[in-house]
Amino acid sequence: MMLALRAALLAAGIAIGWYGIAALLDLARPELISVAWWFGLGILLHDAVFAPLCAAAGLGARRILPARWWAPAACGALCTVTLALLALPVLGRGGAVPDNPSVLDRAYPLGLGVTLVVVWALVGAVLVLRRGR
């Protein structure tokens, strides 16, 4: 059973990879160069800036927070960073079009704020439930 599942996942991965390569090969040379720059700079930015900052924040939090808070706080922090990165393009409303009110038609900062309040309320609920045990 497990071997069949692994074979199916491998086949799906190869098919998706082939589709991605085929899509890249259809791009013009300047677009390929742009993709390569974004890919390379993304990896560099992650490895040189983002990963060390996350490691430092995690180590700092472990020194400050009690051990039973570590997992919920890490989960909340991960959700916070992910949501903030996803919301970043629309928070400044840089792509808003005055002639088309349906583009960027929501209060995105408010939505992000409410979502983060819910995330951290759930983190708090987990901590309260753990304390009750």
PDB file of C-alpha atoms in Angstrom:
ATOM      1  CA  MET A   1       0.000   0.000   0.000  1.00  0.00           C
ATOM      2  CA  MET A   2       2.723   2.467   1.017  1.00  0.00           C
ATOM      3  CA  LEU A   3       4.796   1.600  -2.040  1.00  0.00           C
ATOM      4  CA  ALA A   4       1.846   2.314  -4.331  1.00  0.00           C
ATOM      5  CA  LEU A   5       1.224   5.646  -2.604  1.00  0.00           C
ATOM      6  CA  ARG A   6       4.882   6.626  -2.961  1.00  0.00           C
ATOM      7  CA  ALA A   7       4.851   5.628  -6.636  1.00  0.00           C
ATOM      8  CA  ALA A   8       1.711   7.708  -7.240  1.00  0.00           C
ATOM      9  CA  LEU A   9       3.250  10.716  -5.459  1.00  0.00           C
ATOM     10  CA  LEU A  10       6.459  10.314  -7.451  1.00  0.00           C
ATOM     11  CA  ALA A  11       4.510  10.161 -10.722  1.00  0.00           C
ATOM     12  CA  ALA A  12       2.479  13.240  -9.748  1.00  0.00           C
ATOM     13  CA  GLY A  13       5.668  15.114  -8.811  1.00  0.00           C
ATOM     14  CA  ILE A  14       7.328  14.254 -12.103  1.00  0.00           C
ATOM     15  CA  ALA A  15       4.229  15.345 -14.050  1.00  0.00           C
ATOM     16  CA  ILE A  16       4.008  18.658 -12.194  1.00  0.00           C
ATOM     17  CA  GLY A  17       7.751  19.253 -12.623  1.00  0.00           C
ATOM     18  CA  TRP A  18       7.493  18.497 -16.337  1.00  0.00           C
ATOM     19  CA  TYR A  19       4.582  20.937 -16.656  1.00  0.00           C
ATOM     20  CA  GLY A  20       6.613  23.653 -14.910  1.00  0.00           C
ATOM     21  CA  ILE A  21       9.651  23.079 -17.123  1.00  0.00           C
ATOM     22  CA  ALA A  22       7.473  23.152 -20.237  1.00  0.00           C
ATOM     23  CA  ALA A  23       5.913  26.431 -19.090  1.00  0.00           C
ATOM     24  CA  LEU A  24       9.368  27.927 -18.510  1.00  0.00           C
ATOM     25  CA  LEU A  25      10.586  26.828 -21.929  1.00  0.00           C
ATOM     26  CA  ASP A  26       7.729  28.773 -23.533  1.00  0.00           C
ATOM     27  CA  LEU A  27       9.004  32.043 -22.039  1.00  0.00           C
ATOM     28  CA  ALA A  28      11.133  34.515 -23.952  1.00  0.00           C
ATOM     29  CA  ARG A  29      14.765  35.000 -22.943  1.00  0.00           C
ATOM     30  CA  PRO A  30      14.232  38.264 -20.956  1.00  0.00           C
ATOM     31  CA  GLU A  31      11.419  36.594 -19.002  1.00  0.00           C
ATOM     32  CA  LEU A  32      13.627  33.579 -18.253  1.00  0.00           C
ATOM     33  CA  ILE A  33      16.351  35.891 -16.978  1.00  0.00           C
ATOM     34  CA  SER A  34      13.786  37.649 -14.768  1.00  0.00           C
ATOM     35  CA  VAL A  35      12.590  34.302 -13.385  1.00  0.00           C
ATOM     36  CA  ALA A  36      16.182  33.281 -12.667  1.00  0.00           C
ATOM     37  CA  TRP A  37      16.885  36.564 -10.845  1.00  0.00           C
ATOM     38  CA  TRP A  38      13.724  36.313  -8.725  1.00  0.00           C
ATOM     39  CA  PHE A  39      14.449  32.672  -7.928  1.00  0.00           C
ATOM     40  CA  GLY A  40      18.077  33.339  -7.027  1.00  0.00           C
ATOM     41  CA  LEU A  41      17.387  36.484  -5.021  1.00  0.00           C
ATOM     42  CA  GLY A  42      14.522  34.775  -3.210  1.00  0.00           C
ATOM     43  CA  ILE A  43      16.805  31.983  -2.049  1.00  0.00           C
ATOM     44  CA  LEU A  44      19.528  34.455  -1.098  1.00  0.00           C
ATOM     45  CA  LEU A  45      17.099  36.670   0.803  1.00  0.00           C
ATOM     46  CA  HIS A  46      15.701  33.675   2.659  1.00  0.00           C
ATOM     47  CA  ASP A  47      19.063  32.166   3.565  1.00  0.00           C
ATOM     48  CA  ALA A  48      20.897  35.399   4.381  1.00  0.00           C
ATOM     49  CA  VAL A  49      18.163  37.449   6.051  1.00  0.00           C
ATOM     50  CA  PHE A  50      14.909  35.686   6.853  1.00  0.00           C
ATOM     51  CA  ALA A  51      16.185  32.370   8.231  1.00  0.00           C
ATOM     52  CA  PRO A  52      18.738  33.962  10.628  1.00  0.00           C
ATOM     53  CA  LEU A  53      16.103  36.432  11.875  1.00  0.00           C
ATOM     54  CA  CYS A  54      13.649  33.599  12.522  1.00  0.00           C
ATOM     55  CA  ALA A  55      16.309  31.558  14.307  1.00  0.00           C
ATOM     56  CA  ALA A  56      17.253  34.533  16.487  1.00  0.00           C
ATOM     57  CA  ALA A  57      13.593  35.238  17.304  1.00  0.00           C
ATOM     58  CA  GLY A  58      13.026  31.591  18.188  1.00  0.00           C
ATOM     59  CA  LEU A  59      16.069  31.438  20.449  1.00  0.00           C
ATOM     60  CA  GLY A  60      15.092  34.691  22.105  1.00  0.00           C
ATOM     61  CA  ALA A  61      11.552  33.484  22.687  1.00  0.00           C
ATOM     62  CA  ARG A  62      12.825  30.247  24.239  1.00  0.00           C
ATOM     63  CA  ARG A  63      14.784  32.257  26.787  1.00  0.00           C
ATOM     64  CA  ILE A  64      11.780  34.417  27.692  1.00  0.00           C
ATOM     65  CA  LEU A  65       8.778  32.094  27.450  1.00  0.00           C
ATOM     66  CA  PRO A  66       8.044  29.079  29.654  1.00  0.00           C
ATOM     67  CA  ALA A  67       8.637  25.729  27.935  1.00  0.00           C
ATOM     68  CA  ARG A  68       4.921  24.891  27.690  1.00  0.00           C
ATOM     69  CA  TRP A  69       4.369  28.072  25.641  1.00  0.00           C
ATOM     70  CA  TRP A  70       7.006  27.283  23.010  1.00  0.00           C
ATOM     71  CA  ALA A  71       4.915  25.225  20.564  1.00  0.00           C
ATOM     72  CA  PRO A  72       1.785  27.446  20.590  1.00  0.00           C
ATOM     73  CA  ALA A  73       3.895  30.607  20.312  1.00  0.00           C
ATOM     74  CA  ALA A  74       5.878  29.137  17.420  1.00  0.00           C
ATOM     75  CA  CYS A  75       2.649  28.192  15.645  1.00  0.00           C
ATOM     76  CA  GLY A  76       1.218  31.679  16.186  1.00  0.00           C
ATOM     77  CA  ALA A  77       4.432  33.296  14.968  1.00  0.00           C
ATOM     78  CA  LEU A  78       4.498  31.111  11.854  1.00  0.00           C
ATOM     79  CA  CYS A  79       0.872  31.974  11.057  1.00  0.00           C
ATOM     80  CA  THR A  80       1.563  35.671  11.672  1.00  0.00           C
ATOM     81  CA  VAL A  81       4.545  35.797   9.331  1.00  0.00           C
ATOM     82  CA  THR A  82       2.760  33.782   6.644  1.00  0.00           C
ATOM     83  CA  LEU A  83      -0.363  35.953   6.763  1.00  0.00           C
ATOM     84  CA  ALA A  84       1.690  39.157   6.750  1.00  0.00           C
ATOM     85  CA  LEU A  85       3.704  38.016   3.730  1.00  0.00           C
ATOM     86  CA  LEU A  86       0.535  37.021   1.877  1.00  0.00           C
ATOM     87  CA  ALA A  87      -1.111  40.363   2.657  1.00  0.00           C
ATOM     88  CA  LEU A  88       1.945  42.482   1.879  1.00  0.00           C
ATOM     89  CA  PRO A  89       1.146  43.082  -1.829  1.00  0.00           C
ATOM     90  CA  VAL A  90      -2.332  44.471  -1.109  1.00  0.00           C
ATOM     91  CA  LEU A  91      -1.713  46.383   2.112  1.00  0.00           C
ATOM     92  CA  GLY A  92      -0.295  49.423   0.316  1.00  0.00           C
ATOM     93  CA  ARG A  93      -3.047  49.321  -2.313  1.00  0.00           C
ATOM     94  CA  GLY A  94      -0.384  49.830  -4.984  1.00  0.00           C
ATOM     95  CA  GLY A  95      -2.379  47.981  -7.649  1.00  0.00           C
ATOM     96  CA  ALA A  96      -5.648  49.822  -7.056  1.00  0.00           C
ATOM     97  CA  VAL A  97      -7.300  51.151 -10.199  1.00  0.00           C
ATOM     98  CA  PRO A  98      -9.516  54.239  -9.729  1.00  0.00           C
ATOM     99  CA  ASP A  99     -11.603  53.333 -12.793  1.00  0.00           C
ATOM    100  CA  ASN A 100     -12.300  49.807 -11.491  1.00  0.00           C
ATOM    101  CA  PRO A 101     -13.506  49.736  -7.884  1.00  0.00           C
ATOM    102  CA  SER A 102     -13.610  45.919  -7.900  1.00  0.00           C
ATOM    103  CA  VAL A 103      -9.810  45.791  -7.836  1.00  0.00           C
ATOM    104  CA  LEU A 104      -8.587  45.836  -4.235  1.00  0.00           C
ATOM    105  CA  ASP A 105     -12.098  46.535  -2.985  1.00  0.00           C
ATOM    106  CA  ARG A 106     -11.655  45.464   0.655  1.00  0.00           C
ATOM    107  CA  ALA A 107     -10.153  46.871   3.835  1.00  0.00           C
ATOM    108  CA  TYR A 108      -7.131  44.571   3.727  1.00  0.00           C
ATOM    109  CA  PRO A 109      -5.317  46.022   6.770  1.00  0.00           C
ATOM    110  CA  LEU A 110      -8.453  45.491   8.850  1.00  0.00           C
ATOM    111  CA  GLY A 111      -8.801  41.938   7.526  1.00  0.00           C
ATOM    112  CA  LEU A 112      -5.192  41.170   8.386  1.00  0.00           C
ATOM    113  CA  GLY A 113      -5.635  42.648  11.851  1.00  0.00           C
ATOM    114  CA  VAL A 114      -8.778  40.630  12.556  1.00  0.00           C
ATOM    115  CA  THR A 115      -7.130  37.458  11.294  1.00  0.00           C
ATOM    116  CA  LEU A 116      -4.087  38.001  13.507  1.00  0.00           C
ATOM    117  CA  VAL A 117      -6.330  38.632  16.520  1.00  0.00           C
ATOM    118  CA  VAL A 118      -8.082  35.308  15.808  1.00  0.00           C
ATOM    119  CA  VAL A 119      -4.743  33.484  15.446  1.00  0.00           C
ATOM    120  CA  TRP A 120      -3.393  34.814  18.734  1.00  0.00           C
ATOM    121  CA  ALA A 121      -6.728  34.242  20.491  1.00  0.00           C
ATOM    122  CA  LEU A 122      -6.443  30.594  19.446  1.00  0.00           C
ATOM    123  CA  VAL A 123      -2.876  30.510  20.748  1.00  0.00           C
ATOM    124  CA  GLY A 124      -4.165  31.916  24.048  1.00  0.00           C
ATOM    125  CA  ALA A 125      -6.990  29.341  24.109  1.00  0.00           C
ATOM    126  CA  VAL A 126      -4.495  26.525  23.633  1.00  0.00           C
ATOM    127  CA  LEU A 127      -2.400  27.858  26.498  1.00  0.00           C
ATOM    128  CA  VAL A 128      -5.454  28.101  28.763  1.00  0.00           C
ATOM    129  CA  LEU A 129      -6.568  24.572  27.852  1.00  0.00           C
ATOM    130  CA  ARG A 130      -3.075  23.213  28.484  1.00  0.00           C
ATOM    131  CA  ARG A 131      -2.990  24.905  31.861  1.00  0.00           C
ATOM    132  CA  GLY A 132      -6.280  23.266  32.824  1.00  0.00           C
ATOM    133  CA  ARG A 133      -4.843  19.784  32.333  1.00  0.00           C
TER     134      ARG A 133
END
